[in-house]
PDB file of C-alpha atoms in Angstrom:
ATOM      1  CA  ILE A 232     195.976 175.820 185.199  1.00 87.00           C
ATOM      2  CA  LEU A 233     198.830 178.658 185.615  1.00 87.00           C
ATOM      3  CA  GLY A 234     202.165 177.717 184.982  1.00 89.00           C
ATOM      4  CA  GLU A 235     205.449 179.252 186.818  1.00 91.00           C
ATOM      5  CA  VAL A 236     207.110 180.248 183.192  1.00 88.00           C
ATOM      6  CA  TRP A 237     209.411 182.966 184.093  1.00 91.00           C
ATOM      7  CA  GLU A 238     209.964 183.638 179.692  1.00 92.00           C
ATOM      8  CA  ASP A 239     208.179 184.097 176.887  1.00 90.00           C
ATOM      9  CA  ALA A 240     206.402 180.687 177.278  1.00 88.00           C
ATOM     10  CA  SER A 241     205.433 180.810 173.133  1.00 87.00           C
ATOM     11  CA  ASN A 242     208.630 180.233 172.525  1.00 85.00           C
ATOM     12  CA  LYS A 243     209.795 178.329 175.785  1.00 85.00           C
ATOM     13  CA  ILE A 244     212.497 175.751 175.426  1.00 84.00           C
ATOM     14  CA  SER A 245     213.266 173.620 178.452  1.00 83.00           C
ATOM     15  CA  TYR A 246     215.751 170.372 178.249  1.00 84.00           C
ATOM     16  CA  GLY A 247     216.067 170.233 174.403  1.00 86.00           C
ATOM     17  CA  GLN A 248     212.393 170.358 173.598  1.00 82.00           C
ATOM     18  CA  MET A 249     209.806 173.227 172.207  1.00 82.00           C
ATOM     19  CA  ARG A 250     207.372 173.870 175.335  1.00 82.00           C
ATOM     20  CA  CYS A 251     203.742 174.136 173.366  1.00 77.00           C
ATOM     21  CA  TYR A 252     202.383 176.031 177.181  1.00 82.00           C
ATOM     22  CA  CYS A 253     199.956 178.311 174.617  1.00 80.00           C
ATOM     23  CA  LEU A 254     198.649 175.632 172.383  1.00 76.00           C
ATOM     24  CA  GLY A 255     195.332 175.386 174.448  1.00 74.00           C
ATOM     25  CA  ASP A 256     196.411 171.744 175.447  1.00 76.00           C
ATOM     26  CA  THR A 257     198.984 172.504 178.577  1.00 83.00           C
ATOM     27  CA  LEU A 258     197.938 175.973 180.704  1.00 87.00           C
ATOM     28  CA  ASP A 259     195.407 178.189 180.864  1.00 88.00           C
ATOM     29  CA  GLY A 260     197.963 181.170 181.811  1.00 90.00           C
ATOM     30  CA  VAL A 261     201.727 181.398 183.070  1.00 92.00           C
ATOM     31  CA  MET A 262     203.340 183.465 185.358  1.00 94.00           C
ATOM     32  CA  ASN A 263     204.102 187.140 183.892  1.00 94.00           C
ATOM     33  CA  TYR A 264     206.917 187.373 184.943  1.00 95.00           C
ATOM     34  CA  PRO A 265     208.659 188.967 181.355  1.00 95.00           C
ATOM     35  CA  PHE A 266     205.721 192.135 182.850  1.00 94.00           C
ATOM     36  CA  ARG A 267     206.968 191.655 185.892  1.00 95.00           C
ATOM     37  CA  ASN A 268     210.573 192.163 185.510  1.00 95.00           C
ATOM     38  CA  ALA A 269     209.789 195.266 182.187  1.00 94.00           C
ATOM     39  CA  VAL A 270     208.073 197.251 184.609  1.00 94.00           C
ATOM     40  CA  CYS A 271     210.490 197.461 187.601  1.00 93.00           C
ATOM     41  CA  ASP A 272     213.185 197.873 185.325  1.00 92.00           C
ATOM     42  CA  PHE A 273     211.256 201.150 183.491  1.00 91.00           C
ATOM     43  CA  ILE A 274     210.336 202.011 187.095  1.00 91.00           C
ATOM     44  CA  THR A 275     214.493 201.964 188.489  1.00 89.00           C
ATOM     45  CA  THR A 276     216.158 202.389 184.895  1.00 87.00           C
ATOM     46  CA  SER A 277     213.724 204.311 182.448  1.00 78.00           C
ATOM     47  CA  ASP A 278     214.511 202.082 179.382  1.00 84.00           C
ATOM     48  CA  ASN A 279     211.419 202.665 178.183  1.00 87.00           C
ATOM     49  CA  GLU A 280     212.278 200.642 175.342  1.00 89.00           C
ATOM     50  CA  PHE A 281     212.478 197.064 177.558  1.00 92.00           C
ATOM     51  CA  ILE A 282     209.303 198.044 178.626  1.00 93.00           C
ATOM     52  CA  THR A 283     207.778 198.536 175.209  1.00 93.00           C
ATOM     53  CA  ASP A 284     209.651 195.656 173.252  1.00 93.00           C
ATOM     54  CA  ILE A 285     208.530 192.990 176.582  1.00 94.00           C
ATOM     55  CA  THR A 286     204.565 194.274 176.320  1.00 94.00           C
ATOM     56  CA  THR A 287     204.490 194.380 172.793  1.00 94.00           C
ATOM     57  CA  THR A 288     205.992 191.248 171.685  1.00 94.00           C
ATOM     58  CA  ILE A 289     203.834 189.367 175.440  1.00 93.00           C
ATOM     59  CA  ALA A 290     200.780 190.741 173.759  1.00 93.00           C
ATOM     60  CA  ALA A 291     201.551 189.631 170.046  1.00 92.00           C
ATOM     61  CA  HIS A 292     202.511 185.954 171.029  1.00 92.00           C
ATOM     62  CA  TYR A 293     199.982 185.179 173.452  1.00 91.00           C
ATOM     63  CA  PRO A 294     196.853 184.153 171.832  1.00 90.00           C
ATOM     64  CA  ALA A 295     193.422 186.414 173.567  1.00 90.00           C
ATOM     65  CA  ASP A 296     192.438 183.932 176.476  1.00 89.00           C
ATOM     66  CA  ARG A 297     195.850 182.424 177.478  1.00 90.00           C
ATOM     67  CA  LEU A 298     197.128 186.663 177.857  1.00 92.00           C
ATOM     68  CA  ASN A 299     193.759 187.621 179.887  1.00 93.00           C
ATOM     69  CA  ASN A 300     194.506 184.893 181.695  1.00 92.00           C
ATOM     70  CA  SER A 301     198.036 185.237 182.972  1.00 93.00           C
ATOM     71  CA  MET A 302     199.478 186.018 186.308  1.00 95.00           C
ATOM     72  CA  ASN A 303     200.799 189.950 186.893  1.00 95.00           C
ATOM     73  CA  MET A 304     202.200 190.657 189.172  1.00 96.00           C
ATOM     74  CA  LEU A 305     205.350 192.306 191.353  1.00 96.00           C
ATOM     75  CA  GLY A 306     206.629 189.891 193.999  1.00 95.00           C
ATOM     76  CA  THR A 307     206.065 186.448 195.101  1.00 96.00           C
ATOM     77  CA  HIS A 308     208.451 183.764 197.148  1.00 95.00           C
ATOM     78  CA  ASP A 309     210.459 183.804 194.367  1.00 95.00           C
ATOM     79  CA  THR A 310     211.723 187.717 194.320  1.00 96.00           C
ATOM     80  CA  GLU A 311     212.612 189.965 197.023  1.00 96.00           C
ATOM     81  CA  ARG A 312     210.039 192.578 197.856  1.00 96.00           C
ATOM     82  CA  ILE A 313     208.884 194.559 195.275  1.00 96.00           C
ATOM     83  CA  LEU A 314     208.875 197.271 197.731  1.00 97.00           C
ATOM     84  CA  THR A 315     212.987 196.282 198.599  1.00 96.00           C
ATOM     85  CA  VAL A 316     213.729 195.377 194.984  1.00 95.00           C
ATOM     86  CA  LEU A 317     212.141 199.181 194.286  1.00 94.00           C
ATOM     87  CA  GLY A 318     214.129 201.641 196.838  1.00 92.00           C
ATOM     88  CA  GLY A 319     216.460 198.735 198.957  1.00 87.00           C
ATOM     89  CA  ILE A 320     220.321 198.788 199.077  1.00 89.00           C
ATOM     90  CA  PRO A 321     221.817 196.270 196.265  1.00 88.00           C
ATOM     91  CA  SER A 322     221.783 192.159 198.951  1.00 90.00           C
ATOM     92  CA  ASP A 323     225.313 192.067 196.071  1.00 88.00           C
ATOM     93  CA  GLY A 324     228.012 190.797 199.258  1.00 87.00           C
ATOM     94  CA  LEU A 325     225.902 190.984 201.747  1.00 90.00           C
ATOM     95  CA  SER A 326     225.786 187.838 203.878  1.00 93.00           C
ATOM     96  CA  ASN A 327     222.272 186.267 205.322  1.00 94.00           C
ATOM     97  CA  ALA A 328     222.753 187.540 208.641  1.00 94.00           C
ATOM     98  CA  ALA A 329     223.377 191.137 207.547  1.00 93.00           C
ATOM     99  CA  LEU A 330     220.544 190.727 204.989  1.00 93.00           C
ATOM    100  CA  ALA A 331     217.948 189.163 207.793  1.00 93.00           C
ATOM    101  CA  HIS A 332     218.198 192.886 209.710  1.00 92.00           C
ATOM    102  CA  THR A 333     219.263 195.342 206.497  1.00 92.00           C
ATOM    103  CA  ILE A 334     215.934 196.980 206.168  1.00 92.00           C
ATOM    104  CA  MET A 335     215.482 200.934 204.427  1.00 94.00           C
ATOM    105  CA  THR A 336     215.713 203.818 205.720  1.00 95.00           C
ATOM    106  CA  ASP A 337     212.252 206.252 205.921  1.00 95.00           C
ATOM    107  CA  GLU A 338     213.751 208.086 202.726  1.00 95.00           C
ATOM    108  CA  GLN A 339     214.621 204.985 200.971  1.00 95.00           C
ATOM    109  CA  TYR A 340     211.049 203.789 201.870  1.00 96.00           C
ATOM    110  CA  ALA A 341     209.125 206.924 200.795  1.00 95.00           C
ATOM    111  CA  THR A 342     210.884 206.413 197.361  1.00 94.00           C
ATOM    112  CA  ALA A 343     210.308 202.801 197.107  1.00 95.00           C
ATOM    113  CA  LYS A 344     207.019 203.299 198.167  1.00 95.00           C
ATOM    114  CA  LYS A 345     206.311 206.234 195.138  1.00 94.00           C
ATOM    115  CA  ARG A 346     207.828 203.880 192.709  1.00 94.00           C
ATOM    116  CA  PHE A 347     206.025 200.691 194.707  1.00 95.00           C
ATOM    117  CA  THR A 348     202.198 202.673 194.009  1.00 95.00           C
ATOM    118  CA  ALA A 349     203.376 203.811 190.322  1.00 93.00           C
ATOM    119  CA  ALA A 350     204.488 200.369 189.138  1.00 94.00           C
ATOM    120  CA  TYR A 351     201.124 198.788 190.517  1.00 95.00           C
ATOM    121  CA  ALA A 352     198.698 201.287 188.777  1.00 93.00           C
ATOM    122  CA  LEU A 353     200.671 200.188 185.592  1.00 92.00           C
ATOM    123  CA  LEU A 354     200.887 196.443 185.848  1.00 93.00           C
ATOM    124  CA  ALA A 355     197.053 196.434 187.124  1.00 92.00           C
ATOM    125  CA  ALA A 356     195.252 197.919 183.906  1.00 94.00           C
ATOM    126  CA  LEU A 357     198.285 195.502 181.588  1.00 94.00           C
ATOM    127  CA  PRO A 358     196.650 192.509 179.677  1.00 94.00           C
ATOM    128  CA  GLY A 359     195.729 189.544 182.495  1.00 93.00           C
ATOM    129  CA  LYS A 360     195.186 188.816 185.845  1.00 93.00           C
ATOM    130  CA  THR A 361     196.621 190.926 189.365  1.00 93.00           C
ATOM    131  CA  ALA A 362     198.016 188.794 191.807  1.00 94.00           C
ATOM    132  CA  ILE A 363     199.290 190.319 194.982  1.00 95.00           C
ATOM    133  CA  TYR A 364     202.085 188.279 197.005  1.00 97.00           C
ATOM    134  CA  TYR A 365     200.702 188.202 200.793  1.00 97.00           C
ATOM    135  CA  GLY A 366     202.148 190.974 202.639  1.00 97.00           C
ATOM    136  CA  ASP A 367     202.992 193.872 199.495  1.00 97.00           C
ATOM    137  CA  GLU A 368     200.307 195.382 200.058  1.00 96.00           C
ATOM    138  CA  ALA A 369     200.525 196.393 203.646  1.00 97.00           C
ATOM    139  CA  GLY A 370     204.607 197.626 202.511  1.00 97.00           C
ATOM    140  CA  MET A 371     206.292 194.314 203.970  1.00 97.00           C
ATOM    141  CA  GLN A 372     210.070 194.157 203.082  1.00 96.00           C
ATOM    142  CA  GLY A 373     212.573 191.704 202.588  1.00 95.00           C
ATOM    143  CA  TYR A 374     215.568 190.652 200.594  1.00 95.00           C
ATOM    144  CA  GLY A 375     215.263 187.052 199.299  1.00 93.00           C
ATOM    145  CA  ASP A 376     214.411 183.425 200.417  1.00 93.00           C
ATOM    146  CA  PRO A 377     213.974 183.209 203.511  1.00 95.00           C
ATOM    147  CA  PHE A 378     213.379 187.054 203.970  1.00 96.00           C
ATOM    148  CA  ASN A 379     210.887 186.876 202.008  1.00 96.00           C
ATOM    149  CA  ARG A 380     208.522 184.944 203.879  1.00 96.00           C
ATOM    150  CA  ARG A 381     208.174 186.306 206.843  1.00 96.00           C
ATOM    151  CA  PRO A 382     205.072 186.373 208.879  1.00 96.00           C
ATOM    152  CA  PHE A 383     202.558 188.938 207.792  1.00 97.00           C
ATOM    153  CA  PRO A 384     203.060 192.049 209.944  1.00 97.00           C
ATOM    154  CA  TRP A 385     199.151 191.976 211.684  1.00 97.00           C
ATOM    155  CA  GLY A 386     198.780 195.416 213.197  1.00 97.00           C
ATOM    156  CA  LYS A 387     201.434 197.667 211.559  1.00 97.00           C
ATOM    157  CA  GLU A 388     200.297 197.740 207.845  1.00 97.00           C
ATOM    158  CA  ASP A 389     200.723 200.479 205.762  1.00 97.00           C
ATOM    159  CA  LYS A 390     197.116 201.631 206.181  1.00 97.00           C
ATOM    160  CA  GLU A 391     198.199 204.309 203.213  1.00 96.00           C
ATOM    161  CA  LEU A 392     199.226 201.143 200.711  1.00 96.00           C
ATOM    162  CA  GLN A 393     196.112 199.277 201.526  1.00 97.00           C
ATOM    163  CA  SER A 394     193.880 201.952 200.795  1.00 96.00           C
ATOM    164  CA  PHE A 395     196.081 202.712 197.353  1.00 95.00           C
ATOM    165  CA  TYR A 396     195.199 198.613 196.465  1.00 94.00           C
ATOM    166  CA  GLN A 397     191.450 199.360 196.875  1.00 95.00           C
ATOM    167  CA  LYS A 398     191.719 202.190 194.715  1.00 94.00           C
ATOM    168  CA  ALA A 399     193.929 200.452 191.576  1.00 94.00           C
ATOM    169  CA  ILE A 400     191.902 196.925 191.928  1.00 94.00           C
ATOM    170  CA  ALA A 401     188.009 199.136 192.182  1.00 94.00           C
ATOM    171  CA  ALA A 402     189.598 201.323 188.435  1.00 94.00           C
ATOM    172  CA  ARG A 403     190.158 197.794 187.069  1.00 93.00           C
ATOM    173  CA  ASN A 404     187.436 195.403 188.554  1.00 94.00           C
ATOM    174  CA  ASN A 405     184.754 198.991 187.340  1.00 93.00           C
ATOM    175  CA  ASN A 406     185.999 198.925 184.033  1.00 93.00           C
ATOM    176  CA  LYS A 407     186.732 195.515 182.507  1.00 93.00           C
ATOM    177  CA  ASN A 408     185.870 195.532 179.181  1.00 93.00           C
ATOM    178  CA  VAL A 409     188.956 198.187 179.126  1.00 94.00           C
ATOM    179  CA  PHE A 410     191.229 197.295 181.605  1.00 93.00           C
ATOM    180  CA  ALA A 411     190.887 193.562 181.197  1.00 91.00           C
ATOM    181  CA  LEU A 412     190.255 192.544 177.420  1.00 92.00           C
ATOM    182  CA  GLY A 413     190.748 195.680 176.048  1.00 94.00           C
ATOM    183  CA  ASP A 414     192.930 196.045 173.055  1.00 94.00           C
ATOM    184  CA  LEU A 415     196.517 196.977 174.013  1.00 95.00           C
ATOM    185  CA  ASP A 416     198.800 199.592 172.043  1.00 94.00           C
ATOM    186  CA  THR A 417     201.757 201.983 173.571  1.00 95.00           C
ATOM    187  CA  ILE A 418     201.054 205.555 172.983  1.00 94.00           C
ATOM    188  CA  LEU A 419     204.729 206.961 174.151  1.00 93.00           C
ATOM    189  CA  ALA A 420     208.059 205.678 175.149  1.00 92.00           C
ATOM    190  CA  GLN A 421     210.342 208.571 176.122  1.00 88.00           C
ATOM    191  CA  ASP A 422     212.833 209.613 178.830  1.00 86.00           C
ATOM    192  CA  ASN A 423     210.968 209.018 181.389  1.00 90.00           C
ATOM    193  CA  ILE A 424     207.961 208.323 180.122  1.00 92.00           C
ATOM    194  CA  TYR A 425     205.831 205.819 179.328  1.00 94.00           C
ATOM    195  CA  ALA A 426     202.154 205.650 178.463  1.00 95.00           C
ATOM    196  CA  TYR A 427     199.780 202.953 176.829  1.00 95.00           C
ATOM    197  CA  GLN A 428     195.959 203.137 176.367  1.00 96.00           C
ATOM    198  CA  ARG A 429     193.685 200.341 176.632  1.00 95.00           C
ATOM    199  CA  THR A 430     190.505 200.404 174.043  1.00 95.00           C
ATOM    200  CA  ALA A 431     187.422 198.114 174.535  1.00 94.00           C
ATOM    201  CA  VAL A 432     186.193 195.920 172.141  1.00 92.00           C
ATOM    202  CA  ASP A 433     182.981 195.007 172.666  1.00 92.00           C
ATOM    203  CA  GLY A 434     181.639 198.328 170.365  1.00 89.00           C
ATOM    204  CA  SER A 435     180.691 200.354 173.791  1.00 92.00           C
ATOM    205  CA  GLY A 436     183.675 203.131 172.802  1.00 89.00           C
ATOM    206  CA  LYS A 437     185.475 203.105 176.055  1.00 93.00           C
ATOM    207  CA  LEU A 438     189.351 204.087 176.088  1.00 95.00           C
ATOM    208  CA  GLY A 439     191.761 203.771 179.217  1.00 95.00           C
ATOM    209  CA  VAL A 440     195.345 205.648 179.187  1.00 95.00           C
ATOM    210  CA  VAL A 441     197.602 204.748 181.525  1.00 94.00           C
ATOM    211  CA  ALA A 442     200.839 207.247 181.851  1.00 93.00           C
ATOM    212  CA  LEU A 443     204.221 206.789 184.143  1.00 92.00           C
ATOM    213  CA  ASN A 444     206.926 208.963 184.957  1.00 91.00           C
ATOM    214  CA  ASN A 445     210.224 208.146 186.839  1.00 88.00           C
ATOM    215  CA  GLY A 446     211.308 211.489 186.772  1.00 85.00           C
ATOM    216  CA  LYS A 447     210.665 215.286 187.611  1.00 88.00           C
ATOM    217  CA  ALA A 448     207.199 215.584 187.685  1.00 90.00           C
ATOM    218  CA  GLN A 449     206.390 217.426 183.871  1.00 90.00           C
ATOM    219  CA  LYS A 450     203.535 217.566 181.332  1.00 92.00           C
ATOM    220  CA  VAL A 451     202.985 215.283 178.653  1.00 92.00           C
ATOM    221  CA  THR A 452     200.508 215.800 175.380  1.00 94.00           C
ATOM    222  CA  LEU A 453     199.615 212.006 174.016  1.00 94.00           C
ATOM    223  CA  LYS A 454     197.880 211.461 170.839  1.00 95.00           C
ATOM    224  CA  VAL A 455     195.027 208.858 171.674  1.00 94.00           C
ATOM    225  CA  ALA A 456     193.571 206.950 169.116  1.00 92.00           C
ATOM    226  CA  GLY A 457     189.252 207.190 168.846  1.00 91.00           C
ATOM    227  CA  ALA A 458     189.865 209.964 171.847  1.00 92.00           C
ATOM    228  CA  ALA A 459     188.899 213.419 169.804  1.00 92.00           C
ATOM    229  CA  ASN A 460     187.406 215.432 172.740  1.00 93.00           C
ATOM    230  CA  LYS A 461     186.239 212.387 175.715  1.00 92.00           C
ATOM    231  CA  THR A 462     186.052 213.202 178.815  1.00 94.00           C
ATOM    232  CA  PHE A 463     188.472 211.140 181.196  1.00 94.00           C
ATOM    233  CA  THR A 464     188.713 210.554 184.439  1.00 93.00           C
ATOM    234  CA  ASP A 465     191.318 209.619 186.807  1.00 92.00           C
ATOM    235  CA  GLN A 466     190.436 206.482 188.436  1.00 91.00           C
ATOM    236  CA  LEU A 467     192.084 207.641 191.852  1.00 90.00           C
ATOM    237  CA  THR A 468     191.698 210.787 191.993  1.00 90.00           C
ATOM    238  CA  GLY A 469     188.280 211.503 190.256  1.00 90.00           C
ATOM    239  CA  LYS A 470     190.722 214.121 188.683  1.00 92.00           C
ATOM    240  CA  LYS A 471     189.321 214.955 185.114  1.00 94.00           C
ATOM    241  CA  VAL A 472     190.532 215.892 181.790  1.00 93.00           C
ATOM    242  CA  THR A 473     189.657 216.634 178.553  1.00 94.00           C
ATOM    243  CA  ALA A 474     190.477 215.430 175.467  1.00 93.00           C
ATOM    244  CA  ASN A 475     191.437 218.211 172.311  1.00 93.00           C
ATOM    245  CA  ASN A 476     191.308 216.500 168.839  1.00 94.00           C
ATOM    246  CA  GLY A 477     192.435 213.455 170.402  1.00 93.00           C
ATOM    247  CA  GLU A 478     195.141 215.095 172.493  1.00 93.00           C
ATOM    248  CA  LEU A 479     195.299 214.810 175.565  1.00 94.00           C
ATOM    249  CA  THR A 480     197.649 216.754 177.928  1.00 94.00           C
ATOM    250  CA  LEU A 481     198.382 215.445 181.575  1.00 92.00           C
ATOM    251  CA  THR A 482     200.768 216.582 183.978  1.00 90.00           C
ATOM    252  CA  ILE A 483     202.293 213.477 185.870  1.00 90.00           C
ATOM    253  CA  GLY A 484     203.961 214.127 189.473  1.00 87.00           C
ATOM    254  CA  GLU A 485     207.660 212.490 189.972  1.00 83.00           C
ATOM    255  CA  ASN A 486     207.655 208.626 190.031  1.00 82.00           C
ATOM    256  CA  GLN A 487     203.359 208.906 189.133  1.00 86.00           C
ATOM    257  CA  ALA A 488     201.355 206.880 187.628  1.00 81.00           C
TER     258      ALA A 488
END
C-alpha cells in the first residue's frame, strides 16, 4: 500500500496528529514527492545544498523497506507535466484559456528534454521504485489539471525519449543490488554538480556512481569509496572509465547525468 504523502512521511502531522506512516502498520511506502521536488529544484536552480539535505534526510528517516518501496516519480496527475516544469514559461498570471494553448518553442523543448533525461537518470538510481506518469516518456506537455491529463499522443511519441527511458530502466533492472538496494552516499555537491554513489550491501563489492551537471560541460573528479582502481561502465552510452586510487574523473556535458 502506497500513501499519497507530499512531505517527509516519518514526521507527518495532519489535523493536529502525528501520523505513523513509517512504523510498519500503516503503509508499505509513500509517493516520494520530496525526492521529486529536490531533483526538479536542482535542475532549475543549482541548489545542491537542498537536494543533498532532502536525499540524505529521507534516506535516514525511512526504514530501509519503506524507503525501497516508496514511489519515485517526476510527474503525477497533481503536478504540471515534467517537461513543462523544466522548460516551459511559468503559469503565473495566465488564464486557463491561455494555458490550454501554451506550448514550448522548439528551443524550449530541446532544453526541457535534456534537463528531463538528466533528472530521470538522477532519480531512477535513488532508493525507491521508479514510476512514470503516462505520456511523460512520449514528450507530453501541459500545465496543471486538466492540461496534464490529455490523451496519450499515439503515433506522435518522442521516440528518442522512449529509447532513453528503456535504457535507463534496463540499467536499473540489470543492477538491482546497487541501484535498488544499495546504500546511498553523497560524494559531491558543489556549484552545478551533484553526485552520489550507491554501494551494494550483498557482499558483491559493486558500486554505482551518478553525477548530474546542470551547467556548462566540465570535467570533475569524484572520490568514490571502495573504488580503488575499478573500471566503471556508463550504463547509457557503454563508455568505460577507470578509477585511479579511488578517484573517478568524468567529463559531463551540459544538463547531463
